[in-house]
Short mmCIF file of C-alpha atoms and ligand atoms in Angstrom, two decimals:
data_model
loop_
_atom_site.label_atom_id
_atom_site.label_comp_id
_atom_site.label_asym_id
_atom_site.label_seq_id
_atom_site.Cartn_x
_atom_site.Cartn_y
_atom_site.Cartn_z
CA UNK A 1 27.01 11.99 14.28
CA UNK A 2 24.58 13.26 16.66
CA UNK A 3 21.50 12.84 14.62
CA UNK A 4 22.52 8.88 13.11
CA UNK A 5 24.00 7.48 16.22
CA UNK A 6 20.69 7.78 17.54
CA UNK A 7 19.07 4.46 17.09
CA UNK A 8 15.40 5.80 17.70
CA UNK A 9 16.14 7.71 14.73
CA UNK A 10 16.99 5.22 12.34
CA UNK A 11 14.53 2.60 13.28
CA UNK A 12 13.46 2.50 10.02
CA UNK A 13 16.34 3.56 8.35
CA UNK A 14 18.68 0.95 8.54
CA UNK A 15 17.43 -0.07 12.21
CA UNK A 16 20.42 0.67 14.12
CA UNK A 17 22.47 3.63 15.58
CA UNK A 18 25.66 4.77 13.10
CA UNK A 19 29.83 4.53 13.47
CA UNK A 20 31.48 7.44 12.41
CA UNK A 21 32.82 5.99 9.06
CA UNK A 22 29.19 4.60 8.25
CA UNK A 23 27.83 9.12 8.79
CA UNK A 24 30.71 10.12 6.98
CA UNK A 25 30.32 7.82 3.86
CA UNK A 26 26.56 8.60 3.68
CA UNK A 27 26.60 12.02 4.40
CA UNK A 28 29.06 12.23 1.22
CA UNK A 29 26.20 10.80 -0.57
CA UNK A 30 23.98 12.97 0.30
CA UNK A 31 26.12 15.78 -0.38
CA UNK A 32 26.37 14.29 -3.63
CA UNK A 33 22.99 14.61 -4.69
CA UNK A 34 23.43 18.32 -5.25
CA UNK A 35 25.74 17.65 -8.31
CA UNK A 36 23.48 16.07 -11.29
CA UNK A 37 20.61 18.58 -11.56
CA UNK A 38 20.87 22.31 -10.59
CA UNK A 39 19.08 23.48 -7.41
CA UNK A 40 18.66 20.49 -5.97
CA UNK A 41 20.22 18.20 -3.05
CA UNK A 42 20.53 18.59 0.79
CA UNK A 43 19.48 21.50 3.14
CA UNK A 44 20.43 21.72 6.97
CA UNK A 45 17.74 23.47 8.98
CA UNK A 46 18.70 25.12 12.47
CA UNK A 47 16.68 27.17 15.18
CA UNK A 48 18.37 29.93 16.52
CA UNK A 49 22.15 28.79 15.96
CA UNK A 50 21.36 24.94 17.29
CA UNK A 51 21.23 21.97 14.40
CA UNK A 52 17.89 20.50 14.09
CA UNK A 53 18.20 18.26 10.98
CA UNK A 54 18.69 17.60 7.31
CA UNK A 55 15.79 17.58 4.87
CA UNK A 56 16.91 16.53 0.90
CA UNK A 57 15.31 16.44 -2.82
CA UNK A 58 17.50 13.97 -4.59
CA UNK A 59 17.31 13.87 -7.77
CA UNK A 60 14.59 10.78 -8.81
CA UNK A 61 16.49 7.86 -10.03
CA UNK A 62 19.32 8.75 -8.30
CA UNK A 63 22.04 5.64 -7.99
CA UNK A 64 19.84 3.50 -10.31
CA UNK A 65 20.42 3.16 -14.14
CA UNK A 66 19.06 6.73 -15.45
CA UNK A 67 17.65 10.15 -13.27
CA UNK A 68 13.79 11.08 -14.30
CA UNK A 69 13.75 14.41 -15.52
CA UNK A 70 11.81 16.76 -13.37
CA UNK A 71 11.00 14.64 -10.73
CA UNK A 72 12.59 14.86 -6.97
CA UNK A 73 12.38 12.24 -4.18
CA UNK A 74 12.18 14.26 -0.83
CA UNK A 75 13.73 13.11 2.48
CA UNK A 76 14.02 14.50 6.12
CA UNK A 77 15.55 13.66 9.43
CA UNK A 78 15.81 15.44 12.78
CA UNK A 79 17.36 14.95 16.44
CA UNK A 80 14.41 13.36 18.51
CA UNK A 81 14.34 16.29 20.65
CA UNK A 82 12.87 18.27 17.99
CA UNK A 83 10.07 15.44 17.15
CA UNK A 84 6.73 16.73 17.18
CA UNK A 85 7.31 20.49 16.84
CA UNK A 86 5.89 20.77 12.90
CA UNK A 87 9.63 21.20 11.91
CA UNK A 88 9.63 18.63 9.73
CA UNK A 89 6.52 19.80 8.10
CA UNK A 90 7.41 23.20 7.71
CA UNK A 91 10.75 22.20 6.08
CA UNK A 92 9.31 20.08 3.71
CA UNK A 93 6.65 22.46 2.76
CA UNK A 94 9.74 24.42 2.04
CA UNK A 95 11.01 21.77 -0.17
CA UNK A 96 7.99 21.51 -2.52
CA UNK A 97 7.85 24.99 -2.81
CA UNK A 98 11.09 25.36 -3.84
CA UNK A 99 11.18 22.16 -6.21
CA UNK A 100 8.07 22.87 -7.82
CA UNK A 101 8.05 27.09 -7.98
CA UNK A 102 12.09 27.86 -8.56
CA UNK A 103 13.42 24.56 -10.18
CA UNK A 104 9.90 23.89 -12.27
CA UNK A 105 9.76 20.31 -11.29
CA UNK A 106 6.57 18.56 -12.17
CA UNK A 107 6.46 15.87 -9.68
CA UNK A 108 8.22 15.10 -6.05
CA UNK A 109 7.87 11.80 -3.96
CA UNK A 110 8.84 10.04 -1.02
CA UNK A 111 9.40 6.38 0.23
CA UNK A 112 9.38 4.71 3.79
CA UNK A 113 8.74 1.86 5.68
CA UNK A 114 4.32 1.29 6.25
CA UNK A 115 5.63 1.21 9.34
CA UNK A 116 7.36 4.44 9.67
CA UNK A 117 4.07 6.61 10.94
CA UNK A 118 5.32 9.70 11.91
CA UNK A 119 7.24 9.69 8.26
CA UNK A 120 4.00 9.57 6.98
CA UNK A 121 2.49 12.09 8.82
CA UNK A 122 4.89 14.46 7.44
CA UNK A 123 4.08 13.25 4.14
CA UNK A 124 0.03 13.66 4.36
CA UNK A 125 1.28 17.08 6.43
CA UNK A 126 3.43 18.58 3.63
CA UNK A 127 0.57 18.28 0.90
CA UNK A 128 2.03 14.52 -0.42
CA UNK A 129 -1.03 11.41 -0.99
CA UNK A 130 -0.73 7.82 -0.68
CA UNK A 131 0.22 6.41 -4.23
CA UNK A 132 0.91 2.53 -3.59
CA UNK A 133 2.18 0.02 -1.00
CA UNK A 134 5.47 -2.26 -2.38
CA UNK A 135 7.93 -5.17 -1.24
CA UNK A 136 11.44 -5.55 -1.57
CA UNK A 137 13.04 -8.95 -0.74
CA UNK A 138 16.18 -7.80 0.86
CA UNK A 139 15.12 -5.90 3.33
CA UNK A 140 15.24 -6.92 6.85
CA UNK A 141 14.92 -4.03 8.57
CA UNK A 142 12.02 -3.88 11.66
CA UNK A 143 8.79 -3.98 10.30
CA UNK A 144 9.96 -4.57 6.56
CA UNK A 145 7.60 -7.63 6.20
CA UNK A 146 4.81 -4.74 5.77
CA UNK A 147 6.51 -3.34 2.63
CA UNK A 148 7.53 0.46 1.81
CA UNK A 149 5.24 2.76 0.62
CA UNK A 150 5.34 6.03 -1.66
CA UNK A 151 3.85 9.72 -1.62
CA UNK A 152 3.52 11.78 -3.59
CA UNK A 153 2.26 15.49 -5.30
CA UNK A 154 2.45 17.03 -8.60
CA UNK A 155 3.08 20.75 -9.60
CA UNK A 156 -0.71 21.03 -10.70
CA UNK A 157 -1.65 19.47 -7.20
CA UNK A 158 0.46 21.83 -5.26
CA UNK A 159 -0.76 25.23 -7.06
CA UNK A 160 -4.54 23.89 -6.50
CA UNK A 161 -3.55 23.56 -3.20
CA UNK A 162 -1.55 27.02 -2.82
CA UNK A 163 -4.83 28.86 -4.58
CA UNK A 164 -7.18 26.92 -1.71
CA UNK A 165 -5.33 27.92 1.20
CA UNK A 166 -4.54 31.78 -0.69
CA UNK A 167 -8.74 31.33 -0.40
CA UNK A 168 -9.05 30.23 2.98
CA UNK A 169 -6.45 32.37 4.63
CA UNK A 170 -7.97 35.54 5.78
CA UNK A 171 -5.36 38.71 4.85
CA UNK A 172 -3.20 39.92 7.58
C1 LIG B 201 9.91 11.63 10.47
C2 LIG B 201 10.33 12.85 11.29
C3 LIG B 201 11.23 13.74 10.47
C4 LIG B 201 9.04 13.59 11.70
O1 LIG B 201 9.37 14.63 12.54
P1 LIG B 201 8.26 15.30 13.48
O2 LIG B 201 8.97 16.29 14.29
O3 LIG B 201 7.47 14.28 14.22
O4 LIG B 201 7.34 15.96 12.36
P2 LIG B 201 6.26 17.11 12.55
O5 LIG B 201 6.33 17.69 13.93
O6 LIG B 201 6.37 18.04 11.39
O7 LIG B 201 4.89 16.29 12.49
C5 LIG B 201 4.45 15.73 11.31
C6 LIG B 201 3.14 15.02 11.56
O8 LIG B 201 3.38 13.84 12.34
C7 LIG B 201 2.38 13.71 13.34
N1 LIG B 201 2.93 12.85 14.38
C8 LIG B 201 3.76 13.19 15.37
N2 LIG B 201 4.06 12.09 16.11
C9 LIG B 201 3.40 11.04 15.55
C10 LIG B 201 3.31 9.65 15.84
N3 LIG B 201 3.98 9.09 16.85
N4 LIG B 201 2.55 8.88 15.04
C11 LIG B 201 1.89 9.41 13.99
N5 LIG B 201 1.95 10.73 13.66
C12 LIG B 201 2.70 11.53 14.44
C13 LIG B 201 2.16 15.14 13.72
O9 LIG B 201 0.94 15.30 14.43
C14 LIG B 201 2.12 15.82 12.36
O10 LIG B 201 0.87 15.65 11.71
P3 LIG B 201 -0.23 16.84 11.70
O11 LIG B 201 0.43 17.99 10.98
O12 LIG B 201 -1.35 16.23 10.94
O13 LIG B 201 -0.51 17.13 13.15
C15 LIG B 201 11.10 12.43 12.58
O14 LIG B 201 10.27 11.59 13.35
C16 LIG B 201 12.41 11.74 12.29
O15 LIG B 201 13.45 12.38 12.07
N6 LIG B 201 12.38 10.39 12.26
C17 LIG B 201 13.57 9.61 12.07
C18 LIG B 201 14.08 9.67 10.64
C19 LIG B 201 13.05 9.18 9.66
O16 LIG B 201 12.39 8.17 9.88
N7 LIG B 201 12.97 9.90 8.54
C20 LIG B 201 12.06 9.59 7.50
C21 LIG B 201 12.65 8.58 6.63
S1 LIG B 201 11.64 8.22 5.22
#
């Protein structure tokens, strides 16, 4: 309640500040996600004992006609308090690994509003790259008039990646 009550938080989300019934109904969606495909769905990350936020790999396709096999679309949201502290990064680094090393996946994505910057700072952070800029009609929320955009990285991206930074990291 804490984290979509907020309305800095979901700006771009769904641009205001949640009711109770509105978190519980979504956060049973979310919950949901873990059921069609093995491994993934929705993580809670704390520091210490204290909540910090959520991050999620839904499965891709999820609520539309038919899921894409091997793919994941990855999410994230955290109290503003613990903005700008490289939590979201880390836990989304966490994600890919996870998505692309234990469940073999072979692609994972994400979506927000052009708008949304520090979303896509967390993107470019975690290892994802700009794939294309899109409009839907419907939406209305603050800023929507500058379309949605999606990230993205595949498995063979993400080992290149591991085996440059394996390079560039000096042993402990
Ligand atoms: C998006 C969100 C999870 C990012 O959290 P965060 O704590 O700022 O993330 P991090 O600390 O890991 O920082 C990620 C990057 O954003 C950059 N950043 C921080 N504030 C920024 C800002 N105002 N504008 C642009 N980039 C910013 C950081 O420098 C970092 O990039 P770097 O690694 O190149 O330095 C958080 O702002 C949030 O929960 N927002 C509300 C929910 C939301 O919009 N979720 C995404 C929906 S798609």
């Amino acid at each position: 309640m804490e984290l979509d009550s907020d309305p800095e938080v979901m700006r771009y989300l769904t641009g205001d500040g949640r009711t109770r019934a509105q978190v519980e109904k979504a956060h049973g969606l979310r919950l949901a996600t873990a059921e069609p495909v093995a491994g993934l769905g929705f993580w809670v990350g704390f520091v210490e004992d204290e909540f910090v936020g959520w991050w999620l790999l839904q499965p891709a396709g999820w609520g539309e006609e038919a899921l894409v096999p091997g793919e994941a679309e990855l999410g994230y949201r955290l109290l503003r308090r613990h903005w700008g502290k490289g939590l979201a990064t880390e836990g989304s680094r966490e994600m890919l690994r996870h998505a692309f090393q234990d469940l073999d996946m072979h692609r994972v994505f994400a979506l927000t509003l052009t708008v949304n910057e520090r979303s896509r700072a967390t993107m470019r952070s975690a290892g994802l790259e700009y794939i294309r800029t899109f409009y839907e009609d419907d939406d209305d929320r603050d800023g929507s008039e500058l379309g949605a955009v999606e990230y993205a990285v595949t498995r063979d991206q993400w080992q290149a990646a591991q085996a440059d930074s394996d390079l560039t990291t000096p042993a402990a």
